[in-house]
Every structure is written in C-alpha cells, then in structure tokens.
Amino acid sequence: MKKVLILGSGAGGTMVASQLRRKLSPKEWQITIIDNDEIHHYQPGWLFIPYGVYSAEDCQKPKREFIPEGVDFVLDEVVGLDTDKREVKAKKGSYDYDWLVIATGCSIEPEEVEGMMDDWRKNTHDFYTLDGALALHEKMKYFNKGRVVLNIAELPYKCPVAPIEFVFMADWFFETKGARNDVEIELVTPMAGAFSKPIASSILGDIAIQKNIKVTPNFDIAQVNADEKTIESHKGEKVDYDLLVAIPPNFGAKFLEGTGLEDPLRFVETDHFTLKAKNADHVFVVGDATNVPASKAGAVAHYESETVVENLMREIDGQEPHGTFDGH
C-alpha cells in the first residue's frame, strides 16, 4: 500500500487530507496525519479573548471531529526529516512515505528580540498563542490608564490584519469601560503604514486618526528595554509603553532546521505556483509553513490546498505539476 503522510492537522493539513481521501482509493492508499496536539485551535478567535468576547473553550475542539473517515491520525511530535530516505522521524517512532505534505504552520519566538523575555507576561504580552491571549485578558481587565503599544516585530507574520483589528478593538474596549480618555493606543509597525496594501493602508490609517490611534511606521525593532518600558529600533528610536502587545518574529517548525528545505526563518522553500518544496522530490507544502509571498491565513491555506491536491494527484499519474496558485 502506498502512503501519503501529512505533517500537521491545522486548516491546511486537514483540508488536504479530506480532498485526497475522496480522490485516492483506500484500498491502495494510506493517508496519515501526524500532529503533536489533539486539539484544534480556532486561531482567529484568540484575538477576541483579551477583550472577554470569546473564552478558551470557544476556540477549541477535538481535531478528530474534522478528520475524515479513512484518514489515520497519529499523535506524535516530529523531530526530523530525511527526504532522501522519505522518512519522518518522531518521538514515538519513524514513518515512511511516498508523498509528503508539510502543513506544520508557524509560531512566535519572542526570544528572537533582545530583552523581550525580560518583560514577557509581565508588561509584555501576545495574543498569538492561547496562553498569551488568556494572560493578556487578565492584564487588560483592570488596565484603565496608560499607554498600550502594539508592535509588529517583522514580516511575515500570521493574519496580517490582526494588529489593526486589535487596536481598533482596544479603542472600543476602553471606550466601553469609560477609560478611553486615559488610555493612549499606538500601533508601531515595520511597514510604511497601517497595513501592507497601499489602498487599505490609507483607508485604515484614516480610520486610526479618527479613533485617535497613533500609527508609527517604518519601526524596525532591535530590543525591548524592560527596565524603562520602551521598545527601541535599530536607529535608536524609542517608544514607551505601559502595556506592550507584541507580535514577535514568526518561524517555521523547529524540526525543519538542518533539513535543507528551509529558509532562514525555517519556512519551507516553496515553488510559489505549484507549492512543491524546492529542494526535495515528492514533497508539497501548504499554509503557514510555506515561504510563498501570500498572507499566512486560513483563507490562503484553503486555496493552496486545492493546488497541492491537484499537483500531488498529477505527480501520482506521472504528470508535471501545474502552477495554478496565484497568491490569493
């Protein structure tokens, strides 16, 4: 029996598995997902937890509810990959494959910013993890006066619109509490404006002005000075905060380091149109794990999954993959 192995059961991995199961005979093909977490996290929901709109329970369901019948789910943690042997190494054992789909997403690494860990979960928080969103909720419950600064460390990061959503929601939140006049809100970003797309950036920037939200562009963070509660750019510019909401650098999965598949941020070097891994045969990539210049978001993973499935099927049939993904 031939094997398709999918690493990760987030949006991208689960959609690929579901589509492949409908196309490949279960008598001839085994489809297996490996993941180190049995719980599916609705990550866009984490944005709402600091404001008390959602709870942790609202954003979690068992992954097995989404995995189709006929797809095996293995709870294990991947620690290595040998594409020459077509073998995945995990803590509980090794798994061979005929075709591999990498759907391991990405995660924040606050330790990549000098000094950020000195203030982590004290006056510096995130909402890009469940634990972070819950801790930020506790911090914001009684925050009624001071400076709230949201900083984007660098590109790329998951869900490009989330930072501007967060500061707009902060405006609503503190207005509702009757504390808006005592709270300053500032978005500090490495981009040229409030968003990455020029037209949207102009519109969102105007809305920020209307809401009395300061946008500080072209800020390339070098360090967090926890003792004086400032963030500092490589040019020496400083922005002070009372509450820092950080979007630290995003990196791909740790096991990819040293595989020869990864770029400096551990995203898989991926053909932008076929979604094949550039440096290995029989390997495709979907979702946040790619280094494709498209948003790291569930909607993008949805359309990428269609290209991945189409091209994986073409390779099985002895055909060259088509470059059908257009970045949307």
JSON list of N, CA, C and O in Angstrom, two decimals, residues 108 110 113-114 116 120 124-128 148-155 157 162-164 166-167 185-191 214 216-224 230-233 237-241 243-250:
[
{"chain": "A", "resi": 108, "resn": "ILE", "atom": "N", "xyz": [5.30, 32.00, 17.09]},
{"chain": "A", "resi": 108, "resn": "ILE", "atom": "CA", "xyz": [6.09, 33.16, 17.50]},
{"chain": "A", "resi": 108, "resn": "ILE", "atom": "C", "xyz": [7.31, 32.72, 18.32]},
{"chain": "A", "resi": 108, "resn": "ILE", "atom": "O", "xyz": [7.27, 31.72, 19.03]},
{"chain": "A", "resi": 110, "resn": "PRO", "atom": "N", "xyz": [9.46, 34.97, 20.77]},
{"chain": "A", "resi": 110, "resn": "PRO", "atom": "CA", "xyz": [9.80, 36.26, 21.38]},
{"chain": "A", "resi": 110, "resn": "PRO", "atom": "C", "xyz": [11.26, 36.36, 21.80]},
{"chain": "A", "resi": 110, "resn": "PRO", "atom": "O", "xyz": [11.80, 37.47, 21.90]},
{"chain": "A", "resi": 113, "resn": "VAL", "atom": "N", "xyz": [13.88, 38.62, 19.91]},
{"chain": "A", "resi": 113, "resn": "VAL", "atom": "CA", "xyz": [14.04, 40.07, 20.13]},
{"chain": "A", "resi": 113, "resn": "VAL", "atom": "C", "xyz": [14.76, 40.28, 21.46]},
{"chain": "A", "resi": 113, "resn": "VAL", "atom": "O", "xyz": [14.28, 39.84, 22.51]},
{"chain": "A", "resi": 114, "resn": "GLU", "atom": "N", "xyz": [15.89, 40.94, 21.41]},
{"chain": "A", "resi": 114, "resn": "GLU", "atom": "CA", "xyz": [16.69, 41.17, 22.62]},
{"chain": "A", "resi": 114, "resn": "GLU", "atom": "C", "xyz": [15.85, 41.87, 23.70]},
{"chain": "A", "resi": 114, "resn": "GLU", "atom": "O", "xyz": [15.21, 42.89, 23.45]},
{"chain": "A", "resi": 116, "resn": "MET", "atom": "N", "xyz": [13.08, 41.01, 25.10]},
{"chain": "A", "resi": 116, "resn": "MET", "atom": "CA", "xyz": [11.63, 40.81, 25.17]},
{"chain": "A", "resi": 116, "resn": "MET", "atom": "C", "xyz": [11.25, 39.83, 26.27]},
{"chain": "A", "resi": 116, "resn": "MET", "atom": "O", "xyz": [10.25, 40.02, 26.96]},
{"chain": "A", "resi": 120, "resn": "TRP", "atom": "N", "xyz": [8.39, 39.46, 29.57]},
{"chain": "A", "resi": 120, "resn": "TRP", "atom": "CA", "xyz": [7.36, 38.59, 28.99]},
{"chain": "A", "resi": 120, "resn": "TRP", "atom": "C", "xyz": [6.33, 38.16, 30.03]},
{"chain": "A", "resi": 120, "resn": "TRP", "atom": "O", "xyz": [6.67, 37.71, 31.11]},
{"chain": "A", "resi": 124, "resn": "THR", "atom": "N", "xyz": [4.66, 42.82, 28.95]},
{"chain": "A", "resi": 124, "resn": "THR", "atom": "CA", "xyz": [4.70, 42.46, 27.53]},
{"chain": "A", "resi": 124, "resn": "THR", "atom": "C", "xyz": [3.92, 41.17, 27.32]},
{"chain": "A", "resi": 124, "resn": "THR", "atom": "O", "xyz": [4.19, 40.16, 27.97]},
{"chain": "A", "resi": 125, "resn": "HIS", "atom": "N", "xyz": [2.95, 41.23, 26.41]},
{"chain": "A", "resi": 125, "resn": "HIS", "atom": "CA", "xyz": [2.06, 40.09, 26.19]},
{"chain": "A", "resi": 125, "resn": "HIS", "atom": "C", "xyz": [1.84, 39.86, 24.69]},
{"chain": "A", "resi": 125, "resn": "HIS", "atom": "O", "xyz": [2.19, 40.71, 23.86]},
{"chain": "A", "resi": 126, "resn": "ASP", "atom": "N", "xyz": [1.25, 38.71, 24.38]},
{"chain": "A", "resi": 126, "resn": "ASP", "atom": "CA", "xyz": [0.88, 38.41, 23.00]},
{"chain": "A", "resi": 126, "resn": "ASP", "atom": "C", "xyz": [-0.53, 37.87, 22.97]},
{"chain": "A", "resi": 126, "resn": "ASP", "atom": "O", "xyz": [-1.09, 37.49, 24.00]},
{"chain": "A", "resi": 127, "resn": "PHE", "atom": "N", "xyz": [-1.12, 37.84, 21.77]},
{"chain": "A", "resi": 127, "resn": "PHE", "atom": "CA", "xyz": [-2.39, 37.14, 21.60]},
{"chain": "A", "resi": 127, "resn": "PHE", "atom": "C", "xyz": [-2.28, 36.14, 20.45]},
{"chain": "A", "resi": 127, "resn": "PHE", "atom": "O", "xyz": [-3.29, 35.70, 19.91]},
{"chain": "A", "resi": 128, "resn": "TYR", "atom": "N", "xyz": [-1.07, 35.75, 20.11]},
{"chain": "A", "resi": 128, "resn": "TYR", "atom": "CA", "xyz": [-0.84, 34.79, 19.04]},
{"chain": "A", "resi": 128, "resn": "TYR", "atom": "C", "xyz": [-0.65, 33.37, 19.56]},
{"chain": "A", "resi": 128, "resn": "TYR", "atom": "O", "xyz": [-0.30, 32.46, 18.83]},
{"chain": "A", "resi": 148, "resn": "VAL", "atom": "N", "xyz": [-0.94, 51.82, 25.68]},
{"chain": "A", "resi": 148, "resn": "VAL", "atom": "CA", "xyz": [-0.98, 50.48, 25.08]},
{"chain": "A", "resi": 148, "resn": "VAL", "atom": "C", "xyz": [-0.31, 50.57, 23.72]},
{"chain": "A", "resi": 148, "resn": "VAL", "atom": "O", "xyz": [-0.76, 51.31, 22.84]},
{"chain": "A", "resi": 149, "resn": "VAL", "atom": "N", "xyz": [0.77, 49.84, 23.57]},
{"chain": "A", "resi": 149, "resn": "VAL", "atom": "CA", "xyz": [1.52, 49.85, 22.31]},
{"chain": "A", "resi": 149, "resn": "VAL", "atom": "C", "xyz": [1.49, 48.45, 21.71]},
{"chain": "A", "resi": 149, "resn": "VAL", "atom": "O", "xyz": [1.84, 47.47, 22.38]},
{"chain": "A", "resi": 150, "resn": "LEU", "atom": "N", "xyz": [1.02, 48.36, 20.48]},
{"chain": "A", "resi": 150, "resn": "LEU", "atom": "CA", "xyz": [1.12, 47.09, 19.76]},
{"chain": "A", "resi": 150, "resn": "LEU", "atom": "C", "xyz": [2.26, 47.20, 18.77]},
{"chain": "A", "resi": 150, "resn": "LEU", "atom": "O", "xyz": [2.30, 48.12, 17.94]},
{"chain": "A", "resi": 151, "resn": "ASN", "atom": "N", "xyz": [3.20, 46.26, 18.86]},
{"chain": "A", "resi": 151, "resn": "ASN", "atom": "CA", "xyz": [4.36, 46.28, 17.98]},
{"chain": "A", "resi": 151, "resn": "ASN", "atom": "C", "xyz": [4.43, 45.01, 17.14]},
{"chain": "A", "resi": 151, "resn": "ASN", "atom": "O", "xyz": [4.32, 43.89, 17.65]},
{"chain": "A", "resi": 152, "resn": "ILE", "atom": "N", "xyz": [4.60, 45.20, 15.85]},
{"chain": "A", "resi": 152, "resn": "ILE", "atom": "CA", "xyz": [4.89, 44.10, 14.92]},
{"chain": "A", "resi": 152, "resn": "ILE", "atom": "C", "xyz": [6.40, 44.07, 14.73]},
{"chain": "A", "resi": 152, "resn": "ILE", "atom": "O", "xyz": [7.00, 45.04, 14.28]},
{"chain": "A", "resi": 153, "resn": "ALA", "atom": "N", "xyz": [7.02, 42.95, 15.09]},
{"chain": "A", "resi": 153, "resn": "ALA", "atom": "CA", "xyz": [8.48, 42.88, 15.04]},
{"chain": "A", "resi": 153, "resn": "ALA", "atom": "C", "xyz": [9.00, 42.88, 13.61]},
{"chain": "A", "resi": 153, "resn": "ALA", "atom": "O", "xyz": [9.92, 43.62, 13.26]},
{"chain": "A", "resi": 154, "resn": "GLU", "atom": "N", "xyz": [8.44, 42.01, 12.78]},
{"chain": "A", "resi": 154, "resn": "GLU", "atom": "CA", "xyz": [8.93, 41.88, 11.41]},
{"chain": "A", "resi": 154, "resn": "GLU", "atom": "C", "xyz": [7.93, 41.12, 10.57]},
{"chain": "A", "resi": 154, "resn": "GLU", "atom": "O", "xyz": [6.98, 40.51, 11.09]},
{"chain": "A", "resi": 155, "resn": "LEU", "atom": "N", "xyz": [8.14, 41.14, 9.27]},
{"chain": "A", "resi": 155, "resn": "LEU", "atom": "CA", "xyz": [7.34, 40.37, 8.32]},
{"chain": "A", "resi": 155, "resn": "LEU", "atom": "C", "xyz": [8.11, 39.10, 7.95]},
{"chain": "A", "resi": 155, "resn": "LEU", "atom": "O", "xyz": [9.33, 39.11, 7.93]},
{"chain": "A", "resi": 157, "resn": "TYR", "atom": "N", "xyz": [4.15, 37.62, 9.27]},
{"chain": "A", "resi": 157, "resn": "TYR", "atom": "CA", "xyz": [3.53, 37.15, 10.50]},
{"chain": "A", "resi": 157, "resn": "TYR", "atom": "C", "xyz": [2.12, 36.67, 10.15]},
{"chain": "A", "resi": 157, "resn": "TYR", "atom": "O", "xyz": [1.54, 37.05, 9.14]},
{"chain": "A", "resi": 162, "resn": "ALA", "atom": "N", "xyz": [-4.70, 41.25, 11.75]},
{"chain": "A", "resi": 162, "resn": "ALA", "atom": "CA", "xyz": [-4.96, 41.15, 13.19]},
{"chain": "A", "resi": 162, "resn": "ALA", "atom": "C", "xyz": [-4.45, 42.34, 14.00]},
{"chain": "A", "resi": 162, "resn": "ALA", "atom": "O", "xyz": [-5.14, 42.78, 14.93]},
{"chain": "A", "resi": 163, "resn": "PRO", "atom": "N", "xyz": [-3.28, 42.89, 13.72]},
{"chain": "A", "resi": 163, "resn": "PRO", "atom": "CA", "xyz": [-2.81, 44.02, 14.54]},
{"chain": "A", "resi": 163, "resn": "PRO", "atom": "C", "xyz": [-3.73, 45.23, 14.48]},
{"chain": "A", "resi": 163, "resn": "PRO", "atom": "O", "xyz": [-4.04, 45.84, 15.51]},
{"chain": "A", "resi": 164, "resn": "ILE", "atom": "N", "xyz": [-4.17, 45.61, 13.28]},
{"chain": "A", "resi": 164, "resn": "ILE", "atom": "CA", "xyz": [-5.05, 46.78, 13.18]},
{"chain": "A", "resi": 164, "resn": "ILE", "atom": "C", "xyz": [-6.41, 46.46, 13.79]},
{"chain": "A", "resi": 164, "resn": "ILE", "atom": "O", "xyz": [-7.05, 47.32, 14.40]},
{"chain": "A", "resi": 166, "resn": "PHE", "atom": "N", "xyz": [-6.78, 44.56, 16.37]},
{"chain": "A", "resi": 166, "resn": "PHE", "atom": "CA", "xyz": [-6.58, 44.61, 17.82]},
{"chain": "A", "resi": 166, "resn": "PHE", "atom": "C", "xyz": [-6.67, 46.05, 18.33]},
{"chain": "A", "resi": 166, "resn": "PHE", "atom": "O", "xyz": [-7.33, 46.31, 19.34]},
{"chain": "A", "resi": 167, "resn": "VAL", "atom": "N", "xyz": [-6.00, 46.98, 17.66]},
{"chain": "A", "resi": 167, "resn": "VAL", "atom": "CA", "xyz": [-6.01, 48.35, 18.17]},
{"chain": "A", "resi": 167, "resn": "VAL", "atom": "C", "xyz": [-7.38, 49.01, 18.00]},
{"chain": "A", "resi": 167, "resn": "VAL", "atom": "O", "xyz": [-7.79, 49.82, 18.84]},
{"chain": "A", "resi": 185, "resn": "ILE", "atom": "N", "xyz": [-3.31, 54.71, 22.62]},
{"chain": "A", "resi": 185, "resn": "ILE", "atom": "CA", "xyz": [-3.16, 53.49, 21.83]},
{"chain": "A", "resi": 185, "resn": "ILE", "atom": "C", "xyz": [-2.26, 53.81, 20.65]},
{"chain": "A", "resi": 185, "resn": "ILE", "atom": "O", "xyz": [-2.48, 54.79, 19.93]},
{"chain": "A", "resi": 186, "resn": "GLU", "atom": "N", "xyz": [-1.25, 52.96, 20.45]},
{"chain": "A", "resi": 186, "resn": "GLU", "atom": "CA", "xyz": [-0.30, 53.21, 19.36]},
{"chain": "A", "resi": 186, "resn": "GLU", "atom": "C", "xyz": [0.05, 51.90, 18.67]},
{"chain": "A", "resi": 186, "resn": "GLU", "atom": "O", "xyz": [0.33, 50.89, 19.32]},
{"chain": "A", "resi": 187, "resn": "LEU", "atom": "N", "xyz": [0.03, 51.93, 17.34]},
{"chain": "A", "resi": 187, "resn": "LEU", "atom": "CA", "xyz": [0.46, 50.81, 16.51]},
{"chain": "A", "resi": 187, "resn": "LEU", "atom": "C", "xyz": [1.84, 51.13, 15.97]},
{"chain": "A", "resi": 187, "resn": "LEU", "atom": "O", "xyz": [2.02, 52.13, 15.26]},
{"chain": "A", "resi": 188, "resn": "VAL", "atom": "N", "xyz": [2.82, 50.30, 16.32]},
{"chain": "A", "resi": 188, "resn": "VAL", "atom": "CA", "xyz": [4.20, 50.51, 15.89]},
{"chain": "A", "resi": 188, "resn": "VAL", "atom": "C", "xyz": [4.56, 49.37, 14.94]},
{"chain": "A", "resi": 188, "resn": "VAL", "atom": "O", "xyz": [4.56, 48.20, 15.33]},
{"chain": "A", "resi": 189, "resn": "THR", "atom": "N", "xyz": [4.88, 49.70, 13.70]},
{"chain": "A", "resi": 189, "resn": "THR", "atom": "CA", "xyz": [4.98, 48.68, 12.66]},
{"chain": "A", "resi": 189, "resn": "THR", "atom": "C", "xyz": [6.21, 48.88, 11.78]},
{"chain": "A", "resi": 189, "resn": "THR", "atom": "O", "xyz": [6.63, 50.03, 11.55]},
{"chain": "A", "resi": 190, "resn": "PRO", "atom": "N", "xyz": [6.77, 47.81, 11.25]},
{"chain": "A", "resi": 190, "resn": "PRO", "atom": "CA", "xyz": [7.87, 47.96, 10.29]},
{"chain": "A", "resi": 190, "resn": "PRO", "atom": "C", "xyz": [7.38, 48.36, 8.90]},
{"chain": "A", "resi": 190, "resn": "PRO", "atom": "O", "xyz": [8.19, 48.70, 8.03]},
{"chain": "A", "resi": 191, "resn": "MET", "atom": "N", "xyz": [6.07, 48.31, 8.68]},
{"chain": "A", "resi": 191, "resn": "MET", "atom": "CA", "xyz": [5.52, 48.67, 7.38]},
{"chain": "A", "resi": 191, "resn": "MET", "atom": "C", "xyz": [5.44, 50.18, 7.21]},
{"chain": "A", "resi": 191, "resn": "MET", "atom": "O", "xyz": [5.62, 50.93, 8.17]},
{"chain": "A", "resi": 214, "resn": "LYS", "atom": "N", "xyz": [-2.51, 56.34, 17.30]},
{"chain": "A", "resi": 214, "resn": "LYS", "atom": "CA", "xyz": [-1.29, 56.75, 16.62]},
{"chain": "A", "resi": 214, "resn": "LYS", "atom": "C", "xyz": [-0.68, 55.57, 15.87]},
{"chain": "A", "resi": 214, "resn": "LYS", "atom": "O", "xyz": [-0.62, 54.45, 16.39]},
{"chain": "A", "resi": 216, "resn": "THR", "atom": "N", "xyz": [2.84, 54.47, 14.11]},
{"chain": "A", "resi": 216, "resn": "THR", "atom": "CA", "xyz": [4.26, 54.78, 13.91]},
{"chain": "A", "resi": 216, "resn": "THR", "atom": "C", "xyz": [4.83, 53.78, 12.92]},
{"chain": "A", "resi": 216, "resn": "THR", "atom": "O", "xyz": [5.00, 52.60, 13.24]},
{"chain": "A", "resi": 217, "resn": "PRO", "atom": "N", "xyz": [5.11, 54.23, 11.68]},
{"chain": "A", "resi": 217, "resn": "PRO", "atom": "CA", "xyz": [5.57, 53.31, 10.63]},
{"chain": "A", "resi": 217, "resn": "PRO", "atom": "C", "xyz": [7.08, 53.16, 10.61]},
{"chain": "A", "resi": 217, "resn": "PRO", "atom": "O", "xyz": [7.82, 53.87, 11.31]},
{"chain": "A", "resi": 218, "resn": "ASN", "atom": "N", "xyz": [7.55, 52.21, 9.78]},
{"chain": "A", "resi": 218, "resn": "ASN", "atom": "CA", "xyz": [8.98, 52.03, 9.48]},
{"chain": "A", "resi": 218, "resn": "ASN", "atom": "C", "xyz": [9.82, 51.87, 10.75]},
{"chain": "A", "resi": 218, "resn": "ASN", "atom": "O", "xyz": [10.95, 52.34, 10.82]},
{"chain": "A", "resi": 219, "resn": "PHE", "atom": "N", "xyz": [9.26, 51.18, 11.73]},
{"chain": "A", "resi": 219, "resn": "PHE", "atom": "CA", "xyz": [9.96, 50.97, 13.00]},
{"chain": "A", "resi": 219, "resn": "PHE", "atom": "C", "xyz": [10.51, 49.54, 13.01]},
{"chain": "A", "resi": 219, "resn": "PHE", "atom": "O", "xyz": [9.75, 48.56, 13.06]},
{"chain": "A", "resi": 220, "resn": "ASP", "atom": "N", "xyz": [11.82, 49.41, 12.97]},
{"chain": "A", "resi": 220, "resn": "ASP", "atom": "CA", "xyz": [12.50, 48.12, 12.92]},
{"chain": "A", "resi": 220, "resn": "ASP", "atom": "C", "xyz": [13.03, 47.81, 14.32]},
{"chain": "A", "resi": 220, "resn": "ASP", "atom": "O", "xyz": [14.10, 48.26, 14.70]},
{"chain": "A", "resi": 221, "resn": "ILE", "atom": "N", "xyz": [12.27, 47.03, 15.08]},
{"chain": "A", "resi": 221, "resn": "ILE", "atom": "CA", "xyz": [12.61, 46.83, 16.49]},
{"chain": "A", "resi": 221, "resn": "ILE", "atom": "C", "xyz": [13.94, 46.10, 16.65]},
{"chain": "A", "resi": 221, "resn": "ILE", "atom": "O", "xyz": [14.23, 45.12, 15.96]},
{"chain": "A", "resi": 222, "resn": "ALA", "atom": "N", "xyz": [14.75, 46.61, 17.57]},
{"chain": "A", "resi": 222, "resn": "ALA", "atom": "CA", "xyz": [16.03, 45.98, 17.90]},
{"chain": "A", "resi": 222, "resn": "ALA", "atom": "C", "xyz": [15.98, 45.33, 19.27]},
{"chain": "A", "resi": 222, "resn": "ALA", "atom": "O", "xyz": [16.56, 44.26, 19.48]},
{"chain": "A", "resi": 223, "resn": "GLN", "atom": "N", "xyz": [15.26, 45.97, 20.21]},
{"chain": "A", "resi": 223, "resn": "GLN", "atom": "CA", "xyz": [15.25, 45.43, 21.57]},
{"chain": "A", "resi": 223, "resn": "GLN", "atom": "C", "xyz": [14.11, 46.00, 22.38]},
{"chain": "A", "resi": 223, "resn": "GLN", "atom": "O", "xyz": [13.52, 47.03, 22.04]},
{"chain": "A", "resi": 224, "resn": "VAL", "atom": "N", "xyz": [13.80, 45.30, 23.46]},
{"chain": "A", "resi": 224, "resn": "VAL", "atom": "CA", "xyz": [12.87, 45.77, 24.47]},
{"chain": "A", "resi": 224, "resn": "VAL", "atom": "C", "xyz": [13.69, 46.14, 25.70]},
{"chain": "A", "resi": 224, "resn": "VAL", "atom": "O", "xyz": [14.50, 45.34, 26.18]},
{"chain": "A", "resi": 230, "resn": "THR", "atom": "N", "xyz": [10.44, 50.57, 27.34]},
{"chain": "A", "resi": 230, "resn": "THR", "atom": "CA", "xyz": [10.47, 51.13, 25.99]},
{"chain": "A", "resi": 230, "resn": "THR", "atom": "C", "xyz": [10.85, 50.03, 25.01]},
{"chain": "A", "resi": 230, "resn": "THR", "atom": "O", "xyz": [11.51, 49.05, 25.37]},
{"chain": "A", "resi": 231, "resn": "ILE", "atom": "N", "xyz": [10.42, 50.21, 23.76]},
{"chain": "A", "resi": 231, "resn": "ILE", "atom": "CA", "xyz": [10.96, 49.42, 22.66]},
{"chain": "A", "resi": 231, "resn": "ILE", "atom": "C", "xyz": [11.87, 50.34, 21.87]},
{"chain": "A", "resi": 231, "resn": "ILE", "atom": "O", "xyz": [11.61, 51.55, 21.76]},
{"chain": "A", "resi": 232, "resn": "GLU", "atom": "N", "xyz": [12.94, 49.79, 21.31]},
{"chain": "A", "resi": 232, "resn": "GLU", "atom": "CA", "xyz": [13.96, 50.60, 20.64]},
{"chain": "A", "resi": 232, "resn": "GLU", "atom": "C", "xyz": [14.25, 50.03, 19.26]},
{"chain": "A", "resi": 232, "resn": "GLU", "atom": "O", "xyz": [14.38, 48.81, 19.10]},
{"chain": "A", "resi": 233, "resn": "SER", "atom": "N", "xyz": [14.33, 50.91, 18.28]},
{"chain": "A", "resi": 233, "resn": "SER", "atom": "CA", "xyz": [14.62, 50.47, 16.91]},
{"chain": "A", "resi": 233, "resn": "SER", "atom": "C", "xyz": [16.14, 50.39, 16.70]},
{"chain": "A", "resi": 233, "resn": "SER", "atom": "O", "xyz": [16.92, 50.85, 17.54]},
{"chain": "A", "resi": 237, "resn": "GLU", "atom": "N", "xyz": [15.53, 54.89, 17.83]},
{"chain": "A", "resi": 237, "resn": "GLU", "atom": "CA", "xyz": [14.23, 55.48, 18.18]},
{"chain": "A", "resi": 237, "resn": "GLU", "atom": "C", "xyz": [13.60, 54.67, 19.31]},
{"chain": "A", "resi": 237, "resn": "GLU", "atom": "O", "xyz": [13.73, 53.44, 19.34]},
{"chain": "A", "resi": 238, "resn": "LYS", "atom": "N", "xyz": [12.91, 55.35, 20.21]},
{"chain": "A", "resi": 238, "resn": "LYS", "atom": "CA", "xyz": [12.28, 54.67, 21.33]},
{"chain": "A", "resi": 238, "resn": "LYS", "atom": "C", "xyz": [10.80, 55.02, 21.41]},
{"chain": "A", "resi": 238, "resn": "LYS", "atom": "O", "xyz": [10.40, 56.15, 21.13]},
{"chain": "A", "resi": 239, "resn": "VAL", "atom": "N", "xyz": [10.00, 54.03, 21.79]},
{"chain": "A", "resi": 239, "resn": "VAL", "atom": "CA", "xyz": [8.58, 54.22, 22.06]},
{"chain": "A", "resi": 239, "resn": "VAL", "atom": "C", "xyz": [8.32, 53.64, 23.44]},
{"chain": "A", "resi": 239, "resn": "VAL", "atom": "O", "xyz": [8.65, 52.48, 23.71]},
{"chain": "A", "resi": 240, "resn": "ASP", "atom": "N", "xyz": [7.75, 54.45, 24.32]},
{"chain": "A", "resi": 240, "resn": "ASP", "atom": "CA", "xyz": [7.49, 53.96, 25.67]},
{"chain": "A", "resi": 240, "resn": "ASP", "atom": "C", "xyz": [6.11, 53.32, 25.75]},
{"chain": "A", "resi": 240, "resn": "ASP", "atom": "O", "xyz": [5.21, 53.64, 24.98]},
{"chain": "A", "resi": 241, "resn": "TYR", "atom": "N", "xyz": [5.97, 52.40, 26.70]},
{"chain": "A", "resi": 241, "resn": "TYR", "atom": "CA", "xyz": [4.72, 51.66, 26.88]},
{"chain": "A", "resi": 241, "resn": "TYR", "atom": "C", "xyz": [4.46, 51.42, 28.35]},
{"chain": "A", "resi": 241, "resn": "TYR", "atom": "O", "xyz": [5.38, 51.39, 29.18]},
{"chain": "A", "resi": 243, "resn": "LEU", "atom": "N", "xyz": [1.74, 48.96, 28.60]},
{"chain": "A", "resi": 243, "resn": "LEU", "atom": "CA", "xyz": [1.38, 47.60, 28.20]},
{"chain": "A", "resi": 243, "resn": "LEU", "atom": "C", "xyz": [1.82, 47.42, 26.76]},
{"chain": "A", "resi": 243, "resn": "LEU", "atom": "O", "xyz": [1.36, 48.13, 25.87]},
{"chain": "A", "resi": 244, "resn": "LEU", "atom": "N", "xyz": [2.75, 46.48, 26.54]},
{"chain": "A", "resi": 244, "resn": "LEU", "atom": "CA", "xyz": [3.23, 46.18, 25.20]},
{"chain": "A", "resi": 244, "resn": "LEU", "atom": "C", "xyz": [2.56, 44.90, 24.71]},
{"chain": "A", "resi": 244, "resn": "LEU", "atom": "O", "xyz": [2.68, 43.85, 25.34]},
{"chain": "A", "resi": 245, "resn": "VAL", "atom": "N", "xyz": [1.83, 45.01, 23.62]},
{"chain": "A", "resi": 245, "resn": "VAL", "atom": "CA", "xyz": [1.24, 43.84, 22.96]},
{"chain": "A", "resi": 245, "resn": "VAL", "atom": "C", "xyz": [2.13, 43.53, 21.77]},
{"chain": "A", "resi": 245, "resn": "VAL", "atom": "O", "xyz": [2.18, 44.28, 20.80]},
{"chain": "A", "resi": 246, "resn": "ALA", "atom": "N", "xyz": [2.86, 42.43, 21.87]},
{"chain": "A", "resi": 246, "resn": "ALA", "atom": "CA", "xyz": [3.91, 42.12, 20.91]},
{"chain": "A", "resi": 246, "resn": "ALA", "atom": "C", "xyz": [3.47, 41.06, 19.91]},
{"chain": "A", "resi": 246, "resn": "ALA", "atom": "O", "xyz": [2.80, 40.08, 20.27]},
{"chain": "A", "resi": 247, "resn": "ILE", "atom": "N", "xyz": [3.86, 41.28, 18.67]},
{"chain": "A", "resi": 247, "resn": "ILE", "atom": "CA", "xyz": [3.80, 40.23, 17.66]},
{"chain": "A", "resi": 247, "resn": "ILE", "atom": "C", "xyz": [5.25, 39.92, 17.31]},
{"chain": "A", "resi": 247, "resn": "ILE", "atom": "O", "xyz": [5.86, 40.58, 16.45]},
{"chain": "A", "resi": 248, "resn": "PRO", "atom": "N", "xyz": [5.85, 38.95, 18.01]},
{"chain": "A", "resi": 248, "resn": "PRO", "atom": "CA", "xyz": [7.27, 38.64, 17.82]},
{"chain": "A", "resi": 248, "resn": "PRO", "atom": "C", "xyz": [7.52, 38.02, 16.45]},
{"chain": "A", "resi": 248, "resn": "PRO", "atom": "O", "xyz": [6.58, 37.71, 15.70]},
{"chain": "A", "resi": 249, "resn": "PRO", "atom": "N", "xyz": [8.79, 37.80, 16.10]},
{"chain": "A", "resi": 249, "resn": "PRO", "atom": "CA", "xyz": [9.09, 37.13, 14.84]},
{"chain": "A", "resi": 249, "resn": "PRO", "atom": "C", "xyz": [8.40, 35.77, 14.74]},
{"chain": "A", "resi": 249, "resn": "PRO", "atom": "O", "xyz": [8.29, 35.04, 15.73]},
{"chain": "A", "resi": 250, "resn": "ASN", "atom": "N", "xyz": [7.93, 35.45, 13.55]},
{"chain": "A", "resi": 250, "resn": "ASN", "atom": "CA", "xyz": [7.30, 34.16, 13.27]},
{"chain": "A", "resi": 250, "resn": "ASN", "atom": "C", "xyz": [8.31, 33.24, 12.59]},
{"chain": "A", "resi": 250, "resn": "ASN", "atom": "O", "xyz": [8.99, 33.66, 11.64]}
]
